[in-house]
């Protein structure tokens, strides 16, 4: 039988103990995180969203967008929800991709209030966004999935990061691919997550260049279906308000389905960033659009995998961050 000196065994024990004390990684997010501390959290989130949908059919799409914009900026940490605080917080809400655009913060507040009344101090705002995204998709006829949980909330916002990291609706495919790649998401993730534009609305100012003066040409985007162009010009006249909204999916605007991809095949994608997925000749996104258009189950399966993957971007876990009492501000402020 081999024997080891006491000093060697002490070193092994010390190293093992140190490894056990390392902070949990993102792999330790799990779907049963609140099973004993807040077992009804999913139902609470869904109930509040169902109530909000009665008066605001867009709210599901708005909530999933908050989760997306949160995860792309310093990870899925609820930073997108923080309001300005003089000297300490420059809100991401004032970044160019978010200002006068992101919405649904009042519904997040209502969810947080309902969750706090049932399980005070337990569920993070970052996890509320992940749960809200799932409920929004499911309630609109899309797939359901077990949301991985255990994120904690940031103590900071990153307005500069929001300005540079969030994909823009008028960016070419190369830029979109690079921004997804920067957070560990691939081309399939890009196409699947873009499929969230199967519901919701977009403001005229985000695509009006496609209608009248695309890339300085003095004419419309040549990839835009002529009939669809005429419809959009009625909604968004050249000198009209940039804040009027149009449906992202002209066929089933409030339903989560694969029609978004069929629309792209008909050159009826609303945003440049949508249509480029199909109209960029030879791009690796084109066959994926074709697959999802013809096979809704394949889209749903990929979407679930991709949104879970997105939800795993750099979460705060263990003792990092905090559980905010109010999603709009860090505790004690």
CSV table of C-alpha atoms in Angstrom, one decimal, residues 30-308:
chain,number,residue,atom,x,y,z
A,30,UNK,CA,-30.6,25.1,-13.5
A,31,UNK,CA,-34.3,24.8,-14.1
A,32,UNK,CA,-35.1,23.9,-10.4
A,33,UNK,CA,-33.2,26.8,-8.8
A,34,UNK,CA,-36.4,28.2,-7.1
A,35,UNK,CA,-38.2,24.8,-6.6
A,36,UNK,CA,-38.1,25.2,-2.8
A,37,UNK,CA,-37.7,29.0,-2.4
A,38,UNK,CA,-40.3,30.2,-4.9
A,39,UNK,CA,-42.0,27.2,-6.5
A,40,UNK,CA,-44.7,29.2,-8.2
A,41,UNK,CA,-42.5,31.8,-9.8
A,42,UNK,CA,-43.2,30.7,-13.4
A,43,UNK,CA,-47.0,30.8,-12.9
A,44,UNK,CA,-46.7,34.3,-11.2
A,45,UNK,CA,-44.8,35.7,-14.2
A,46,UNK,CA,-47.2,34.1,-16.7
A,47,UNK,CA,-50.3,35.5,-14.9
A,48,UNK,CA,-49.0,39.1,-14.9
A,49,UNK,CA,-48.1,38.8,-18.6
A,50,UNK,CA,-51.5,37.4,-19.5
A,51,UNK,CA,-53.1,40.4,-17.7
A,52,UNK,CA,-50.8,42.8,-19.6
A,53,UNK,CA,-51.7,41.2,-23.0
A,54,UNK,CA,-55.4,42.1,-22.5
A,55,UNK,CA,-54.6,45.8,-23.2
A,56,UNK,CA,-51.2,45.5,-25.0
A,57,UNK,CA,-50.9,42.7,-27.6
A,58,UNK,CA,-47.3,43.8,-28.2
A,59,UNK,CA,-46.1,43.3,-24.7
A,60,UNK,CA,-44.8,39.7,-25.2
A,61,UNK,CA,-42.4,40.8,-28.0
A,62,UNK,CA,-41.4,43.8,-25.9
A,63,UNK,CA,-40.4,41.6,-23.0
A,64,UNK,CA,-38.4,39.1,-25.0
A,65,UNK,CA,-36.5,42.1,-26.5
A,66,UNK,CA,-35.6,43.2,-23.0
A,67,UNK,CA,-34.1,39.8,-22.3
A,68,UNK,CA,-32.1,40.0,-25.6
A,69,UNK,CA,-30.9,43.5,-25.0
A,70,UNK,CA,-29.9,42.6,-21.4
A,71,UNK,CA,-27.9,39.5,-22.4
A,72,UNK,CA,-25.9,41.3,-25.1
A,73,UNK,CA,-24.6,43.9,-22.7
A,74,UNK,CA,-22.3,42.5,-19.9
A,75,UNK,CA,-24.3,39.3,-19.8
A,76,UNK,CA,-27.8,38.4,-18.6
A,77,UNK,CA,-27.7,40.4,-15.4
A,78,UNK,CA,-30.7,42.8,-15.4
A,79,UNK,CA,-28.5,45.8,-16.2
A,80,UNK,CA,-30.9,47.0,-18.9
A,81,UNK,CA,-33.5,47.6,-16.2
A,82,UNK,CA,-31.5,50.1,-14.1
A,83,UNK,CA,-32.6,53.8,-14.1
A,84,UNK,CA,-30.2,56.7,-14.1
A,85,UNK,CA,-28.6,57.6,-10.8
A,86,UNK,CA,-26.5,60.7,-10.6
A,87,UNK,CA,-22.8,59.9,-10.3
A,88,UNK,CA,-23.1,56.1,-10.3
A,89,UNK,CA,-25.5,54.7,-13.0
A,90,UNK,CA,-25.7,55.8,-16.6
A,91,UNK,CA,-28.8,53.9,-17.7
A,92,UNK,CA,-28.7,51.6,-20.7
A,93,UNK,CA,-32.2,52.8,-21.4
A,94,UNK,CA,-30.6,56.0,-22.8
A,95,UNK,CA,-28.3,54.1,-25.2
A,96,UNK,CA,-29.2,54.6,-28.9
A,97,UNK,CA,-30.7,51.1,-29.4
A,98,UNK,CA,-33.0,51.5,-26.4
A,99,UNK,CA,-34.0,55.1,-26.1
A,100,UNK,CA,-37.6,55.8,-27.0
A,101,UNK,CA,-37.7,52.1,-28.1
A,102,UNK,CA,-37.4,49.5,-25.4
A,103,UNK,CA,-40.6,49.2,-23.4
A,104,UNK,CA,-42.4,46.9,-20.9
A,105,UNK,CA,-40.5,48.1,-17.8
A,106,UNK,CA,-43.8,48.7,-16.0
A,107,UNK,CA,-44.8,45.1,-16.6
A,108,UNK,CA,-41.4,43.9,-15.3
A,109,UNK,CA,-42.2,46.1,-12.2
A,110,UNK,CA,-45.6,44.4,-11.8
A,111,UNK,CA,-44.0,41.0,-12.1
A,112,UNK,CA,-41.4,41.9,-9.5
A,113,UNK,CA,-44.0,43.2,-7.1
A,114,UNK,CA,-46.1,40.0,-7.5
A,115,UNK,CA,-43.0,37.8,-7.1
A,116,UNK,CA,-41.8,39.7,-4.0
A,117,UNK,CA,-45.2,39.4,-2.3
A,118,UNK,CA,-45.0,35.6,-2.7
A,119,UNK,CA,-41.2,35.1,-2.2
A,120,UNK,CA,-39.5,38.3,-0.9
A,121,UNK,CA,-35.8,38.7,-1.7
A,122,UNK,CA,-35.4,35.5,-3.6
A,123,UNK,CA,-35.9,35.9,-7.4
A,124,UNK,CA,-33.6,38.2,-9.4
A,125,UNK,CA,-34.7,40.7,-12.0
A,126,UNK,CA,-32.4,39.0,-14.5
A,127,UNK,CA,-34.2,35.7,-14.0
A,128,UNK,CA,-37.6,37.5,-14.3
A,129,UNK,CA,-36.6,38.6,-17.8
A,130,UNK,CA,-35.6,35.1,-18.8
A,131,UNK,CA,-38.9,33.7,-17.4
A,132,UNK,CA,-40.9,36.5,-19.0
A,133,UNK,CA,-39.3,35.7,-22.4
A,134,UNK,CA,-40.5,32.1,-22.1
A,135,UNK,CA,-44.0,33.0,-21.0
A,136,UNK,CA,-44.3,35.6,-23.9
A,137,UNK,CA,-43.3,33.0,-26.5
A,138,UNK,CA,-45.5,30.3,-25.1
A,139,UNK,CA,-48.6,32.5,-24.7
A,140,UNK,CA,-48.2,33.6,-28.4
A,141,UNK,CA,-48.4,30.0,-29.6
A,142,UNK,CA,-44.7,29.3,-29.6
A,143,UNK,CA,-42.7,26.6,-27.8
A,144,UNK,CA,-42.3,26.1,-24.1
A,145,UNK,CA,-39.0,25.3,-22.4
A,146,UNK,CA,-37.5,24.8,-18.9
A,147,UNK,CA,-35.8,28.1,-18.2
A,148,UNK,CA,-32.4,27.8,-16.6
A,149,UNK,CA,-32.3,30.0,-13.5
A,150,UNK,CA,-30.0,31.3,-10.8
A,151,UNK,CA,-28.8,34.6,-12.2
A,152,UNK,CA,-28.2,37.5,-9.9
A,153,UNK,CA,-28.5,41.2,-10.6
A,154,UNK,CA,-25.7,43.6,-11.5
A,155,UNK,CA,-24.7,46.5,-9.5
A,156,UNK,CA,-23.8,48.5,-12.6
A,157,UNK,CA,-25.1,49.4,-16.1
A,158,UNK,CA,-23.1,49.8,-19.2
A,159,UNK,CA,-24.5,52.4,-21.5
A,160,UNK,CA,-21.4,52.5,-23.7
A,161,UNK,CA,-21.6,48.7,-24.1
A,162,UNK,CA,-25.3,49.0,-25.1
A,163,UNK,CA,-24.3,51.5,-27.8
A,164,UNK,CA,-21.8,49.2,-29.3
A,165,UNK,CA,-22.9,45.6,-28.6
A,166,UNK,CA,-26.6,45.4,-29.5
A,167,UNK,CA,-27.3,44.5,-33.1
A,168,UNK,CA,-28.9,47.3,-35.0
A,169,UNK,CA,-31.8,46.9,-37.5
A,170,UNK,CA,-30.0,48.7,-40.3
A,171,UNK,CA,-26.7,46.7,-40.0
A,172,UNK,CA,-25.4,44.4,-42.8
A,173,UNK,CA,-25.2,40.7,-42.1
A,174,UNK,CA,-21.4,40.7,-41.5
A,175,UNK,CA,-21.9,43.1,-38.6
A,176,UNK,CA,-24.8,41.1,-37.2
A,177,UNK,CA,-22.8,37.9,-37.4
A,178,UNK,CA,-19.8,39.6,-35.7
A,179,UNK,CA,-21.9,40.9,-32.8
A,180,UNK,CA,-23.5,37.5,-32.2
A,181,UNK,CA,-20.1,35.8,-32.4
A,182,UNK,CA,-18.7,38.3,-29.8
A,183,UNK,CA,-21.1,36.8,-27.2
A,184,UNK,CA,-20.6,33.2,-28.3
A,185,UNK,CA,-23.6,32.8,-30.6
A,186,UNK,CA,-23.3,31.3,-34.1
A,187,UNK,CA,-25.1,31.8,-37.4
A,188,UNK,CA,-27.9,29.3,-36.5
A,189,UNK,CA,-28.5,31.3,-33.3
A,190,UNK,CA,-28.6,34.5,-35.3
A,191,UNK,CA,-31.3,33.2,-37.6
A,192,UNK,CA,-33.3,31.4,-34.9
A,193,UNK,CA,-33.3,34.4,-32.5
A,194,UNK,CA,-34.2,36.8,-35.3
A,195,UNK,CA,-37.3,34.6,-35.7
A,196,UNK,CA,-38.6,36.4,-32.5
A,197,UNK,CA,-39.6,39.1,-35.1
A,198,UNK,CA,-42.5,36.8,-35.8
A,199,UNK,CA,-44.4,39.1,-33.5
A,200,UNK,CA,-44.2,42.6,-32.3
A,201,UNK,CA,-43.8,46.0,-34.0
A,202,UNK,CA,-41.0,48.3,-35.2
A,203,UNK,CA,-41.0,52.1,-35.5
A,204,UNK,CA,-40.9,53.7,-39.0
A,205,UNK,CA,-37.6,55.5,-38.1
A,206,UNK,CA,-35.8,52.1,-38.0
A,207,UNK,CA,-36.6,51.1,-41.6
A,208,UNK,CA,-37.7,54.3,-43.4
A,209,UNK,CA,-34.4,54.4,-45.2
A,210,UNK,CA,-35.4,51.2,-47.0
A,211,UNK,CA,-38.6,52.9,-48.3
A,212,UNK,CA,-37.2,56.1,-49.8
A,213,UNK,CA,-33.4,56.4,-49.8
A,214,UNK,CA,-31.6,53.1,-49.3
A,215,UNK,CA,-27.9,53.5,-48.8
A,216,UNK,CA,-28.0,57.0,-50.4
A,217,UNK,CA,-29.4,55.6,-53.6
A,218,UNK,CA,-32.4,58.0,-53.7
A,219,UNK,CA,-34.7,54.9,-54.1
A,220,UNK,CA,-36.0,52.0,-52.1
A,221,UNK,CA,-34.2,48.9,-51.0
A,222,UNK,CA,-34.2,46.7,-54.2
A,223,UNK,CA,-34.8,43.6,-52.1
A,224,UNK,CA,-38.2,45.0,-50.9
A,225,UNK,CA,-41.3,43.4,-52.4
A,226,UNK,CA,-43.1,46.2,-54.4
A,227,UNK,CA,-46.5,45.6,-53.0
A,228,UNK,CA,-45.2,45.5,-49.5
A,229,UNK,CA,-43.2,48.7,-50.2
A,230,UNK,CA,-46.4,50.5,-51.2
A,231,UNK,CA,-48.1,49.3,-48.0
A,232,UNK,CA,-45.2,50.5,-45.8
A,233,UNK,CA,-45.1,53.9,-47.5
A,234,UNK,CA,-48.7,54.4,-46.5
A,235,UNK,CA,-47.9,53.6,-42.9
A,236,UNK,CA,-44.7,55.6,-42.9
A,237,UNK,CA,-45.0,58.7,-45.2
A,238,UNK,CA,-41.7,60.3,-46.0
A,239,UNK,CA,-42.2,63.3,-43.7
A,240,UNK,CA,-44.3,61.5,-41.1
A,241,UNK,CA,-43.6,60.6,-37.5
A,242,UNK,CA,-40.7,58.2,-37.1
A,243,UNK,CA,-42.5,56.7,-34.1
A,244,UNK,CA,-45.5,55.2,-35.9
A,245,UNK,CA,-45.2,51.4,-35.7
A,246,UNK,CA,-45.6,48.6,-38.3
A,247,UNK,CA,-46.0,44.9,-37.7
A,248,UNK,CA,-42.8,43.0,-37.9
A,249,UNK,CA,-44.7,40.0,-39.4
A,250,UNK,CA,-47.4,41.2,-41.8
A,251,UNK,CA,-49.2,37.9,-41.8
A,252,UNK,CA,-49.7,36.8,-38.2
A,253,UNK,CA,-48.5,39.9,-36.2
A,254,UNK,CA,-49.2,38.6,-32.7
A,255,UNK,CA,-48.5,34.9,-33.2
A,256,UNK,CA,-45.2,33.1,-32.6
A,257,UNK,CA,-44.8,30.9,-35.8
A,258,UNK,CA,-42.5,30.4,-38.7
A,259,UNK,CA,-44.3,32.9,-41.0
A,260,UNK,CA,-41.4,35.4,-40.4
A,261,UNK,CA,-39.2,33.1,-42.5
A,262,UNK,CA,-41.7,32.7,-45.3
A,263,UNK,CA,-42.0,36.5,-45.4
A,264,UNK,CA,-38.3,36.8,-45.9
A,265,UNK,CA,-38.6,34.4,-48.9
A,266,UNK,CA,-41.2,36.8,-50.4
A,267,UNK,CA,-39.0,39.8,-49.7
A,268,UNK,CA,-41.4,41.0,-47.0
A,269,UNK,CA,-39.0,41.3,-44.1
A,270,UNK,CA,-39.6,44.6,-42.4
A,271,UNK,CA,-36.1,45.5,-41.2
A,272,UNK,CA,-32.9,45.4,-43.2
A,273,UNK,CA,-31.4,43.1,-40.6
A,274,UNK,CA,-34.3,40.7,-41.2
A,275,UNK,CA,-34.2,40.6,-45.0
A,276,UNK,CA,-30.4,40.3,-45.2
A,277,UNK,CA,-30.7,36.8,-43.7
A,278,UNK,CA,-32.3,35.7,-46.9
A,279,UNK,CA,-31.2,38.2,-49.5
A,280,UNK,CA,-27.5,38.1,-48.9
A,281,UNK,CA,-26.4,35.9,-51.8
A,282,UNK,CA,-24.5,32.8,-50.8
A,283,UNK,CA,-24.8,33.6,-47.1
A,284,UNK,CA,-24.9,30.7,-44.6
A,285,UNK,CA,-28.1,32.1,-43.2
A,286,UNK,CA,-30.1,31.4,-46.4
A,287,UNK,CA,-30.5,27.6,-46.1
A,288,UNK,CA,-31.4,28.0,-42.4
A,289,UNK,CA,-34.2,30.5,-43.4
A,290,UNK,CA,-35.4,28.0,-46.0
A,291,UNK,CA,-35.4,25.2,-43.4
A,292,UNK,CA,-37.3,27.2,-40.8
A,293,UNK,CA,-39.8,28.4,-43.4
A,294,UNK,CA,-40.7,24.8,-44.4
A,295,UNK,CA,-40.4,23.2,-41.0
A,296,UNK,CA,-41.8,25.1,-38.0
A,297,UNK,CA,-40.8,22.3,-35.6
A,298,UNK,CA,-37.2,22.8,-36.7
A,299,UNK,CA,-37.5,26.5,-36.0
A,300,UNK,CA,-39.1,26.0,-32.6
A,301,UNK,CA,-36.4,23.5,-31.6
A,302,UNK,CA,-33.5,25.7,-32.7
A,303,UNK,CA,-35.1,28.8,-31.1
A,304,UNK,CA,-35.3,27.0,-27.7
A,305,UNK,CA,-31.7,25.9,-27.9
A,306,UNK,CA,-30.6,29.4,-29.0
A,307,UNK,CA,-32.5,31.3,-26.3
A,308,UNK,CA,-31.2,29.0,-23.6
